[in-house]
Short mmCIF file of C-alpha atoms and ligand atoms in Angstrom, two decimals:
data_model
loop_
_atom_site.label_atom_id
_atom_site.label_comp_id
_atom_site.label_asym_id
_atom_site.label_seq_id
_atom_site.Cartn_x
_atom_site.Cartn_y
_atom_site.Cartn_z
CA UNK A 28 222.32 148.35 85.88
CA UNK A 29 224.80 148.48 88.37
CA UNK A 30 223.58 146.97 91.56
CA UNK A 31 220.13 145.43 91.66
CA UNK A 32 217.67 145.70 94.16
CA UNK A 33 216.48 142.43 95.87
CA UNK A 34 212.66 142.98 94.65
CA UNK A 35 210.21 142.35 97.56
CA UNK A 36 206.99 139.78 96.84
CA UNK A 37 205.30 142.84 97.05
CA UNK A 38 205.60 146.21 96.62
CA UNK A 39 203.74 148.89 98.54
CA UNK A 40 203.85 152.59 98.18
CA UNK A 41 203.21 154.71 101.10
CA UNK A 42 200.28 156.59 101.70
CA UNK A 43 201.66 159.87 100.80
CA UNK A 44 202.54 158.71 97.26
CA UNK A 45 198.57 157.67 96.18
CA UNK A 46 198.18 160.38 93.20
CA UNK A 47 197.01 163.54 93.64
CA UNK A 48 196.41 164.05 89.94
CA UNK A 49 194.46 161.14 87.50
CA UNK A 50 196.03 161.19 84.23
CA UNK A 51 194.03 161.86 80.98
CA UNK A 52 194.82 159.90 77.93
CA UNK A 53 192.44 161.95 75.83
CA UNK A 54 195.29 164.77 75.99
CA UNK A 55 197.62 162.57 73.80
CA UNK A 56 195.47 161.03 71.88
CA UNK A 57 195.80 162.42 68.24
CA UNK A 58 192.84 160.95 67.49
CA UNK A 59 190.16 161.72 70.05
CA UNK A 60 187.60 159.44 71.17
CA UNK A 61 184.30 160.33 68.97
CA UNK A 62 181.56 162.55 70.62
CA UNK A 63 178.39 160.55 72.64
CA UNK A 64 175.05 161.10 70.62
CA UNK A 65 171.67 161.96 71.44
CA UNK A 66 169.27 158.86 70.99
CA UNK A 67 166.83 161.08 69.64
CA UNK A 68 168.03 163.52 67.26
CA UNK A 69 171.82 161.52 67.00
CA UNK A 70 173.79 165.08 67.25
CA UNK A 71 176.64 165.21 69.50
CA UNK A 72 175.76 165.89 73.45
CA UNK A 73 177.15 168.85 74.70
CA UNK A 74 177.15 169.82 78.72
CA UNK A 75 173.60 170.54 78.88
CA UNK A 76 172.41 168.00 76.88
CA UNK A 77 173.85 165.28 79.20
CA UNK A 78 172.65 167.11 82.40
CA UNK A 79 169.14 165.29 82.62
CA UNK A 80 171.63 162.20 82.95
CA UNK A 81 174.36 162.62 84.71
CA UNK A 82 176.57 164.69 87.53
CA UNK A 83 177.70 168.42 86.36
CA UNK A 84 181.44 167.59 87.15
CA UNK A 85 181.36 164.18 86.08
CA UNK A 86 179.98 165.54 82.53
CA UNK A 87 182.71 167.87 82.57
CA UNK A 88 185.41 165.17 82.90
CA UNK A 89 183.37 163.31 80.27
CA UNK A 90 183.48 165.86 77.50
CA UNK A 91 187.31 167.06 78.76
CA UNK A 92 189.88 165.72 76.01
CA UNK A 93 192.60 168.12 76.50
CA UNK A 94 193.89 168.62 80.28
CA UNK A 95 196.08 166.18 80.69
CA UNK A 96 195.97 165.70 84.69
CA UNK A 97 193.09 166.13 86.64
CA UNK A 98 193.36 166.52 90.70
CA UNK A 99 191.47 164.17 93.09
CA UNK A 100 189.53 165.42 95.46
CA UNK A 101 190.63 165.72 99.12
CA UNK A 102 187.04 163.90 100.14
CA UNK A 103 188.43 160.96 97.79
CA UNK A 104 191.59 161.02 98.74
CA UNK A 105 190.70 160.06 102.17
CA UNK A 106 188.61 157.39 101.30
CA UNK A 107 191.49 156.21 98.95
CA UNK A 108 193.61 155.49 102.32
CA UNK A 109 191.38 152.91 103.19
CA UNK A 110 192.44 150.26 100.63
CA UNK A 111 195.18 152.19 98.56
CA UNK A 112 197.71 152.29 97.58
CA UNK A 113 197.10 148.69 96.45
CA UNK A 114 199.98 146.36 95.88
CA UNK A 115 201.53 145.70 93.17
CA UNK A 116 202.96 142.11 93.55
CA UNK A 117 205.87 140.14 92.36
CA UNK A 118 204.64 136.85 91.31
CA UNK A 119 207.45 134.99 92.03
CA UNK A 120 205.70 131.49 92.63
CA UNK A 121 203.68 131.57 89.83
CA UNK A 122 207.27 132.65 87.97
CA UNK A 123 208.42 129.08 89.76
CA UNK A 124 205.98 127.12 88.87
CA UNK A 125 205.75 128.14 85.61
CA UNK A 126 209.54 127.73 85.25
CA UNK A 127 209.66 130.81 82.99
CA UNK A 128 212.48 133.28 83.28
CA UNK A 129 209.93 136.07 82.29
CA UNK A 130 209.42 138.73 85.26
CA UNK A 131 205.73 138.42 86.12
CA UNK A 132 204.45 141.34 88.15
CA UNK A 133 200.15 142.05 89.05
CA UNK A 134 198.22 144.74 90.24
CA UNK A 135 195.91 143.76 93.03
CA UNK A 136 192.54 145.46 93.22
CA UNK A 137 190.85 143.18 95.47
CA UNK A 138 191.74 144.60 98.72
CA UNK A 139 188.37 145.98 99.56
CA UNK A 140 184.87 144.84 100.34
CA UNK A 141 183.49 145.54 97.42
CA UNK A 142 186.20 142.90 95.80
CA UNK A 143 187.31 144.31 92.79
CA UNK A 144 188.99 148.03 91.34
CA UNK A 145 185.38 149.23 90.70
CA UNK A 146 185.52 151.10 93.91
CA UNK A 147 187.90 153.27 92.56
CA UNK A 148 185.27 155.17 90.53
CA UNK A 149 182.13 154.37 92.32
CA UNK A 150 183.54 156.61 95.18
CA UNK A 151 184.26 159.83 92.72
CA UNK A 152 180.55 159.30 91.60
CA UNK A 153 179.09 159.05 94.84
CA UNK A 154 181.34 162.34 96.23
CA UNK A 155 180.46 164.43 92.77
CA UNK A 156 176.96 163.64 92.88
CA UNK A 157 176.81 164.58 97.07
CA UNK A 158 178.63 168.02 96.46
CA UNK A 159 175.70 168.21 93.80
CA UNK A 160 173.29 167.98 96.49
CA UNK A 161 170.95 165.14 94.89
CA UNK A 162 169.51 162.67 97.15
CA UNK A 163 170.83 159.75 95.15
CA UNK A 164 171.92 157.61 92.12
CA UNK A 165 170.43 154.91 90.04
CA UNK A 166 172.48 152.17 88.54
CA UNK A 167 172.76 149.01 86.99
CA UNK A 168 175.00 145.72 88.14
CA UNK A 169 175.99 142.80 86.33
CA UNK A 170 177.73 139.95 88.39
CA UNK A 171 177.43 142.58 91.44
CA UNK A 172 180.73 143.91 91.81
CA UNK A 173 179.82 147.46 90.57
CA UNK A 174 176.55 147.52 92.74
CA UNK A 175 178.32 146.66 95.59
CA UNK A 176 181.24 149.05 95.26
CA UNK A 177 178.60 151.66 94.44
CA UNK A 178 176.34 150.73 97.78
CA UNK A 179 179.62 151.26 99.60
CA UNK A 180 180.63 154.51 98.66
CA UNK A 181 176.44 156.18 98.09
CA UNK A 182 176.67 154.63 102.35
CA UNK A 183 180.31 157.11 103.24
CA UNK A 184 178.64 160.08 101.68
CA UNK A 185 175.42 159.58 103.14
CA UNK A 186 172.96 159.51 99.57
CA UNK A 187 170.29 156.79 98.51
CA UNK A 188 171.69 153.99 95.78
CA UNK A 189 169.31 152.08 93.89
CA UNK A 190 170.83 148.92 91.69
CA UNK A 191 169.09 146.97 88.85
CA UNK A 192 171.25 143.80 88.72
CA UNK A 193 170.69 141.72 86.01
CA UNK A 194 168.36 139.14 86.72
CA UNK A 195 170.39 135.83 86.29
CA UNK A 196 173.43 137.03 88.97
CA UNK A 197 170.43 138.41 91.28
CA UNK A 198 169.19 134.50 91.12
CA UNK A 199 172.90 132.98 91.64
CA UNK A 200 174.21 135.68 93.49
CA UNK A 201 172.58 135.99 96.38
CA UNK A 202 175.53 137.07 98.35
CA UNK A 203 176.21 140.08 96.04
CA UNK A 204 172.85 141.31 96.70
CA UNK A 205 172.87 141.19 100.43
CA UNK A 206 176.37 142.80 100.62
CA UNK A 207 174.82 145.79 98.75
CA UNK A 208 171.61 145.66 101.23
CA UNK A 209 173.92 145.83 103.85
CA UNK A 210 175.36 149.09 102.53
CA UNK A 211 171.78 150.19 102.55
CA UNK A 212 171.33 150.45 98.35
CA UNK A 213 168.18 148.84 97.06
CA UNK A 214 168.38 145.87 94.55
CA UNK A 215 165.60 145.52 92.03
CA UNK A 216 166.19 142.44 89.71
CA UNK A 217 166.14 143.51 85.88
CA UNK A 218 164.07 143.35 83.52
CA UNK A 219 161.26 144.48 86.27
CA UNK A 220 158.01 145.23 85.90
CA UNK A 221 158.87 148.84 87.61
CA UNK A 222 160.05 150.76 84.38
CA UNK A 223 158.28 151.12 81.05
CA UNK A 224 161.61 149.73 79.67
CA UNK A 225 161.77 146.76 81.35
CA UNK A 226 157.73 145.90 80.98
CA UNK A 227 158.27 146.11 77.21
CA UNK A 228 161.43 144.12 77.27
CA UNK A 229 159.72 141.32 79.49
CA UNK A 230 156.82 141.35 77.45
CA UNK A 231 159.04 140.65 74.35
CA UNK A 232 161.81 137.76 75.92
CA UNK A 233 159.47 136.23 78.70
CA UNK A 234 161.39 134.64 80.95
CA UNK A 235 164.31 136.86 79.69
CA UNK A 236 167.52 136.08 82.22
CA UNK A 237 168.36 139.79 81.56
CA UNK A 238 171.17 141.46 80.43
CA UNK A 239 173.51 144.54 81.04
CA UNK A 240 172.59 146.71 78.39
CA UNK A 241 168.94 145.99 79.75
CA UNK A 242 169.82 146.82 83.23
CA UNK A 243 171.22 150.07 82.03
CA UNK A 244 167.89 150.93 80.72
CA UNK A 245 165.81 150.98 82.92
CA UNK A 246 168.26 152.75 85.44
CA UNK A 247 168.84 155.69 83.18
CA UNK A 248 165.10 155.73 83.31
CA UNK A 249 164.37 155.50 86.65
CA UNK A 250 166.97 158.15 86.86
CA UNK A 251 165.56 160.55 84.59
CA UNK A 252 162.49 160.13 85.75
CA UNK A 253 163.08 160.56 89.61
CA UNK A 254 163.84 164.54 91.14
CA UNK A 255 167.20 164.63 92.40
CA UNK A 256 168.55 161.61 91.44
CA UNK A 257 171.50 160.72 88.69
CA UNK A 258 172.49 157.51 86.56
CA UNK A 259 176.08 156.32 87.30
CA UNK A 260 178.18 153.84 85.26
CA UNK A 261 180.99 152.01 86.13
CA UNK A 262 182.68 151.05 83.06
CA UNK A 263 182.66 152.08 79.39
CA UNK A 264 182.60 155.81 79.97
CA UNK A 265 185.71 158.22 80.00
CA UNK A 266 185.42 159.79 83.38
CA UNK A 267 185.24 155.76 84.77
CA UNK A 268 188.29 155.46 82.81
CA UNK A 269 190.07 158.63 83.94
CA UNK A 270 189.04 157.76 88.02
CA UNK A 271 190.93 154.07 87.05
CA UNK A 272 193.90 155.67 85.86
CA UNK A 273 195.37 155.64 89.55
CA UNK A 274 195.71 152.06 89.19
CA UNK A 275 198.36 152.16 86.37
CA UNK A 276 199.58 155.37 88.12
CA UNK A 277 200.48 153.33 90.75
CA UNK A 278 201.86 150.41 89.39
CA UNK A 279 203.98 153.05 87.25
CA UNK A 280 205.76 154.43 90.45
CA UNK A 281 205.91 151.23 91.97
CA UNK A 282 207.74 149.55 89.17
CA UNK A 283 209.78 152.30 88.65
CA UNK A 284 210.96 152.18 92.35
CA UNK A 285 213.03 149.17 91.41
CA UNK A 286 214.21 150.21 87.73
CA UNK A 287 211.39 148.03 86.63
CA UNK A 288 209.72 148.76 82.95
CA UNK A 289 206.50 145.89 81.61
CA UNK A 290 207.26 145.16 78.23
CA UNK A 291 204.12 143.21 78.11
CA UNK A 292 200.74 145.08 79.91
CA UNK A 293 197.83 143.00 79.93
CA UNK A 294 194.63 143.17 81.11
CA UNK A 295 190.84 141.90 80.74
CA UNK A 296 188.66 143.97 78.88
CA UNK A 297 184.83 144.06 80.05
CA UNK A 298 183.60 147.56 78.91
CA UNK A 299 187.87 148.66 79.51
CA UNK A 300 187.93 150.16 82.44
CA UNK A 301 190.23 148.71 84.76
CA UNK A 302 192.58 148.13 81.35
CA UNK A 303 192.44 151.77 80.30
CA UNK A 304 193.27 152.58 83.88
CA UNK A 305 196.29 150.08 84.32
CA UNK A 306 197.67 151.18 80.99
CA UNK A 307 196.77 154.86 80.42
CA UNK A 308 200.68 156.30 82.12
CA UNK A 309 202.16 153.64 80.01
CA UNK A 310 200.09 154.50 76.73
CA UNK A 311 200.96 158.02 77.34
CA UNK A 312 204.42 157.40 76.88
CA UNK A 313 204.08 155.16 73.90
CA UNK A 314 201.60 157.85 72.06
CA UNK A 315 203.86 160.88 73.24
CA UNK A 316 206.84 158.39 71.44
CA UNK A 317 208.65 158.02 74.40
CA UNK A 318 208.43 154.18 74.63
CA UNK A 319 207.22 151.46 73.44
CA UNK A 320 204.98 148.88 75.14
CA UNK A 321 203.13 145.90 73.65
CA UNK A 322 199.54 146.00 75.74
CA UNK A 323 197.30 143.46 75.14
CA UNK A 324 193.64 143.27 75.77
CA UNK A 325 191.98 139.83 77.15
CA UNK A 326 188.32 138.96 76.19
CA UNK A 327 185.99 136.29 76.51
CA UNK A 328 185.37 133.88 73.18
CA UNK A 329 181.64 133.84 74.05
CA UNK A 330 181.43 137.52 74.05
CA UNK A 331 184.34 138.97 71.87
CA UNK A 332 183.75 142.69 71.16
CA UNK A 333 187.83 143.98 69.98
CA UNK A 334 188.24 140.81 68.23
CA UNK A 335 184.92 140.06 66.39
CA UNK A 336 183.24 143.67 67.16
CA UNK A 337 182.29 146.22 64.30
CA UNK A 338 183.88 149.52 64.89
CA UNK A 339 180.50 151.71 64.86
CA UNK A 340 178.40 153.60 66.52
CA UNK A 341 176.14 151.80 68.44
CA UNK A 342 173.82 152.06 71.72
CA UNK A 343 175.02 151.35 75.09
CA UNK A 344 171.68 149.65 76.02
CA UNK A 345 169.34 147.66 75.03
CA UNK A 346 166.31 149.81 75.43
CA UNK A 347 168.23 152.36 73.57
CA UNK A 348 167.59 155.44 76.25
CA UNK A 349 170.54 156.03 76.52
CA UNK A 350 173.45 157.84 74.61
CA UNK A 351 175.54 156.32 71.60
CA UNK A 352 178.85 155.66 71.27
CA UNK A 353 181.01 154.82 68.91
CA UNK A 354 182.57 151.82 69.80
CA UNK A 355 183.91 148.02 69.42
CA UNK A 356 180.72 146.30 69.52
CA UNK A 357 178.53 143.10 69.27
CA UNK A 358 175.59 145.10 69.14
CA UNK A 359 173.22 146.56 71.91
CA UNK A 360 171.07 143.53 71.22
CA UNK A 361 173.80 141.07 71.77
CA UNK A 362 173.29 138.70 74.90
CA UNK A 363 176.51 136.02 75.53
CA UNK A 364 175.38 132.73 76.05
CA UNK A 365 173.47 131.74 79.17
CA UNK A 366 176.58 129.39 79.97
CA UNK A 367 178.92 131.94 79.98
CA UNK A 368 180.18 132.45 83.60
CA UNK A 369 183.28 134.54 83.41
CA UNK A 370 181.83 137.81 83.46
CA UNK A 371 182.54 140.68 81.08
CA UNK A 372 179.81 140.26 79.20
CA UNK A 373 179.10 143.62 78.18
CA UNK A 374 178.48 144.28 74.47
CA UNK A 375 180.48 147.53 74.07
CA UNK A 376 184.17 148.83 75.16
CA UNK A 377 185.19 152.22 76.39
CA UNK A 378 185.28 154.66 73.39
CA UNK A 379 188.90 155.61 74.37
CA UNK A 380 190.02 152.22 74.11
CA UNK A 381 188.60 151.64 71.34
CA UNK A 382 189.66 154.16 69.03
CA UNK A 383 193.51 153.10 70.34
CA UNK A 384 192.69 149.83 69.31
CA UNK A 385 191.48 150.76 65.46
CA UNK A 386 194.33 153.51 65.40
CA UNK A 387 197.12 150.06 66.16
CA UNK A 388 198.59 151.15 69.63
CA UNK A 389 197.13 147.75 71.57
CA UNK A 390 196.81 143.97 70.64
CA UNK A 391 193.31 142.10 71.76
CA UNK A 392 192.99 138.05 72.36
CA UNK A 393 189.84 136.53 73.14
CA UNK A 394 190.00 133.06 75.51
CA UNK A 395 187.86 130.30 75.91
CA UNK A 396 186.15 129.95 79.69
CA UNK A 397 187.23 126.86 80.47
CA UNK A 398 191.11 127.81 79.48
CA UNK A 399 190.76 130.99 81.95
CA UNK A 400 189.49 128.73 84.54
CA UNK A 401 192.40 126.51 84.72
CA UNK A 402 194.75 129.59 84.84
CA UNK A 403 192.62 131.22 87.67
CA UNK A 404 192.82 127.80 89.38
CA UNK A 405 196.66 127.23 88.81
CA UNK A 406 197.74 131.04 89.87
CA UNK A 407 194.95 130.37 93.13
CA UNK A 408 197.19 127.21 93.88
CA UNK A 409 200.55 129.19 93.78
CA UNK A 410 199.93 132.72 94.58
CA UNK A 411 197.00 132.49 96.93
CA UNK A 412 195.03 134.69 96.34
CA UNK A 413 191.11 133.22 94.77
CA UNK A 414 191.30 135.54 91.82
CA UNK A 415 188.16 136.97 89.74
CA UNK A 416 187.02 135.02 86.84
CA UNK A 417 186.89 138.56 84.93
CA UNK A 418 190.65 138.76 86.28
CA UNK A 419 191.49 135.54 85.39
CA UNK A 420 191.33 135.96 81.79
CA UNK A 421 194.01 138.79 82.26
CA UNK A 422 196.17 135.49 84.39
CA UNK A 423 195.47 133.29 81.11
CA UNK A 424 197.27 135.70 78.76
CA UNK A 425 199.91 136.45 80.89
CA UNK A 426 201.01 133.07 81.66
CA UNK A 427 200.63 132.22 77.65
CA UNK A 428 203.23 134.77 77.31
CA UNK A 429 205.09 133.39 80.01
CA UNK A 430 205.46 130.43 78.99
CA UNK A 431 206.31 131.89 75.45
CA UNK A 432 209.20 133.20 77.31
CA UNK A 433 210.53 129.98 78.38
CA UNK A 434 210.16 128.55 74.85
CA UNK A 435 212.41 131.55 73.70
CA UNK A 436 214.46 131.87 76.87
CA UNK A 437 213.46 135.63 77.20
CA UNK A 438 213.49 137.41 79.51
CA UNK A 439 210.71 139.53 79.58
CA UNK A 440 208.99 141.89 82.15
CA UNK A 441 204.80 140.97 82.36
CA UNK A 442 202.53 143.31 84.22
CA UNK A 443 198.79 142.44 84.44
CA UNK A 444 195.92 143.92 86.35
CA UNK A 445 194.93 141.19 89.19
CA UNK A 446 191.07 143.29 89.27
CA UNK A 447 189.53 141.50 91.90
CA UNK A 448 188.56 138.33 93.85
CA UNK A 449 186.23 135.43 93.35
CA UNK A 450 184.85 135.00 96.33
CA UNK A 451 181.52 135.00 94.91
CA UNK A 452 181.73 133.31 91.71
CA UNK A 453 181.53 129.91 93.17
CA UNK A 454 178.88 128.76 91.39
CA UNK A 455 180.94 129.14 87.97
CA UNK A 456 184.44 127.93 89.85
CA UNK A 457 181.69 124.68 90.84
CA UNK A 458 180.90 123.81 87.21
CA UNK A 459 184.74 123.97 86.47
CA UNK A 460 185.64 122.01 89.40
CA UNK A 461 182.80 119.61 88.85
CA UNK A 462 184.07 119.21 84.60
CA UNK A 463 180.58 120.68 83.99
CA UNK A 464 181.66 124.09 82.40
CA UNK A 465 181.72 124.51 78.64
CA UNK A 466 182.96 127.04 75.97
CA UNK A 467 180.86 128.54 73.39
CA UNK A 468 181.71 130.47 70.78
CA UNK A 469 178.73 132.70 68.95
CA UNK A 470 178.46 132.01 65.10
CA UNK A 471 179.77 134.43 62.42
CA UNK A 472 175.71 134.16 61.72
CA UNK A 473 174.65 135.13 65.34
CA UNK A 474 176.79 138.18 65.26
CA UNK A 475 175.78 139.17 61.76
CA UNK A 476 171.85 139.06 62.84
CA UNK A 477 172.88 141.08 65.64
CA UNK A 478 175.31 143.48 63.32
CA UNK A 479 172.21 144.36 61.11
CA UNK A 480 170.37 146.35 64.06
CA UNK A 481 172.72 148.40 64.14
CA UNK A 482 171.89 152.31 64.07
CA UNK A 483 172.73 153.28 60.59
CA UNK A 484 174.31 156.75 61.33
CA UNK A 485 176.66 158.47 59.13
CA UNK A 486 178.63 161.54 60.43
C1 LIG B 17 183.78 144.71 86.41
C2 LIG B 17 185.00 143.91 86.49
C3 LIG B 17 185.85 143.78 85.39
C4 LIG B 17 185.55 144.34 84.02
O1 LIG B 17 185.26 145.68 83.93
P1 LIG B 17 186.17 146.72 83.14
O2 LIG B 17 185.40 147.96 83.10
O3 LIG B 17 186.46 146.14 81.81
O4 LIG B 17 187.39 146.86 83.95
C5 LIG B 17 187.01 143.07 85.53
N1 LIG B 17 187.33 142.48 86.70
C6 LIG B 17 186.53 142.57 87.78
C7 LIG B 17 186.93 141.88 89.04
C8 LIG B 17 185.35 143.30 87.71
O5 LIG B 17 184.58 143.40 88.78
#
């Protein structure tokens, strides 16, 4: 390199340069991502079978594993320009502090309302399912991030939003819930008494704190059940993944603006969207053998799907309505410790991440809680920004390898995916603060109890 360029803390692309086009990894995958099944008969769901469920373009994108870019549309676009492009920042305190002579770069989602990179998708949703002409869409929410991003966009386009959020978060996040109410959506918490699925589940776990996979259920129902409305997801599914994909997109041109290449991409793994997004350009290249990137998925040790997840299929609820997938997973049945307060706690990862994973082209780690905390607290201290505990499992890993740097005096380039804020994870940033927060790992035992309900299906 002849002269370099001073790199600025951050680095911001101009409005013009948001994609046009999301990129689809499916195209260069040799191996594709393995069909969704019917819960009923288990054959693979074709376009109409999935209609009942969800949007007719979104099903299209869904089932679409060969065109490689996909445009956005204008209506997106536009509401794109609100909060994008985000930033992709230079983390040159944290670099100090750390005393590392690794390049640490991350991808800020957290520049909108709704807090986190979910918006991303929830707006495509909300657009396909308007041009649809349905009145509305049904979902479910975990910690609230989803829900909210969803309320958000179902409010620009004008259609009714109705969230299930698992019961614990609706309990300790009472923020999240009027944030959503705000954006008009209505917040049910789950299991309810509303849905056949979630009487039977209450009447089996009374006093059940609820779960994801539970939530799920009974939105799919009351979607399927209600004229004119849809079920939306926000993680896990390949269209979710595909919307993401302008956050690596992004980051891509950005980097490449200052002869930048990551060596090292990293990023938390819930059900993989926001990872599958940030590294989909970048896996491209590596799959097309153009380059070579280590990428390196972060978990949580209390709910460990790549690392300690059976490669099968498996539902992606609890109250098994809805379609299978094959998958990393803990089992639909699998519910992380009630002291787990990091988020991604969802029991499943995106099928297109997954089958990378088993075919060798990415690396996972899983991280204890209390470990994450004290990176999300030291990167808060230098780099000011109050980071996501989902996000801050991505900041763990990448200052592990940071500091492997320094050990080794490399100089490597890190990019990780900065997803959101934590604004409203206080409760879980209290027990940390207060020394009250504790790890827990499940048993080889509880995961083998939950292994053995698995569907048996051989194709
Ligand atoms: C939902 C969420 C995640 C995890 O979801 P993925 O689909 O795995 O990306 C990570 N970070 C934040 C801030 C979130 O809200």
């Amino acid at each position: 390199m002849s002269e370099e360029k001073k790199i600025p803390y951050k680095i911001y692309l101009s409005e013009d340069e948001i994609p046009k086009q999301w990129y689809n990894v499916r195209a260069d995958m040799k191996n594709k991502p393995a069909p969704l099944l019917n819960p009923g008969t288990l054959q693979p769901m074709g376009y109409e079978d999935l209609r009942p469920v969800f949007c007719d373009e979104l099903i299209k994108q869904e089932l679409d594993d060969t065109t490689p870019f996909i445009d956005i549309p204008e209506e997106v676009l536009d509401f794109y320009k609100m909060y994008r492009p985000a930033p992709l920042v230079r983390a040159y305190f944290l670099e100090k502090a750390l005393g590392t002579p690794a390049k640490i770069y991350y991808k800020f989602e957290g520049n909108n309302t709704s807090g986190s990179h979910k918006l991303n998708s929830a707006i495509v949703q909300a657009y396909y399912a308007k041009k649809q002409g349905l009145k509305g869409v049904t979902t479910e929410t975990g910690a609230g991030q989803w829900g909210t991003a969803l309320s958000m966009a179902s409010a620009y386009f004008g259609i009714d939003c109705k969230v299930y959020m698992v019961k614990v978060s609706y309990e300790q996040k009472p923020f999240r819930r009027e944030v959503m109410r705000t954006y008009g959506a209505s917040v049910t918490p789950s299991p309810s008494m509303d849905t056949e699925v979630g009487r039977k589940i209450n009447a089996e776990h009374p006093g059940t704190t609820g779960s994801l996979g539970c939530a799920i259920s009974e939105a799919v129902e009351v979607a399927t059940k209600t004229e004119g409305y849809r079920y939306v997801l926000g993680s896990v599914l390949n269209q979710v993944l595909l919307h993401q994909t302008v956050i690596g997109l992004e980051a891509k041109q950005a980097l490449e603006k200052y002869g930048e290449t990551p060596d090292i991409i990293i990023g938390c793994a819930g059900g993989g969207s926001n990872l599958g997004g940030l590294i989909s350009p970048f896996m491209g290249e590596k799959l097309r053998g153009e380059k070579d990137y280590r990428i390196i998925a972060v978990e949580p040790a209390s709910c460990p799907s790549f690392t300690r997840g059976k490669f099968a299929y498996d539902f992606c609820d609890t109250g098994m309505v809805c379609p299978l997938a094959k998958m990393y997973t803990l089992g639909s049945n699998f519910i992380p410790s009630a002291n787990h307060a990091g988020g991604l706690r969802y029991h499943g990862m995106s099928p297109i991440l997954s089958q990378l994973y088993h075919d060798g082209y990415m690396e996972a780690v899983s991280v204890e809680q209390t470990s994450v905390f004290e990176a999300a607290q030291q990167f808060a201290r230098v780099e000011g920004i109050l980071p996501a505990p989902e996000s801050s499992h991505a900041i763990r890993v990448a200052i592990d390898e940071a500091l492997k740097c320094k050990e080794t005096g490399e100089e490597k380039t890190i990019l990780f995916g900065l997803t959101g804020t934590g604004y409203f994870d206080m409760v879980a940033y209290q027990k940390f603060n207060d020394g009250v927060m504790m790890d827990y790992i499940p048993t080889d035992d509880e995961l083998q109890k939950s292994f053995e309900k698995l569907p048996k299906i051989d194709l």
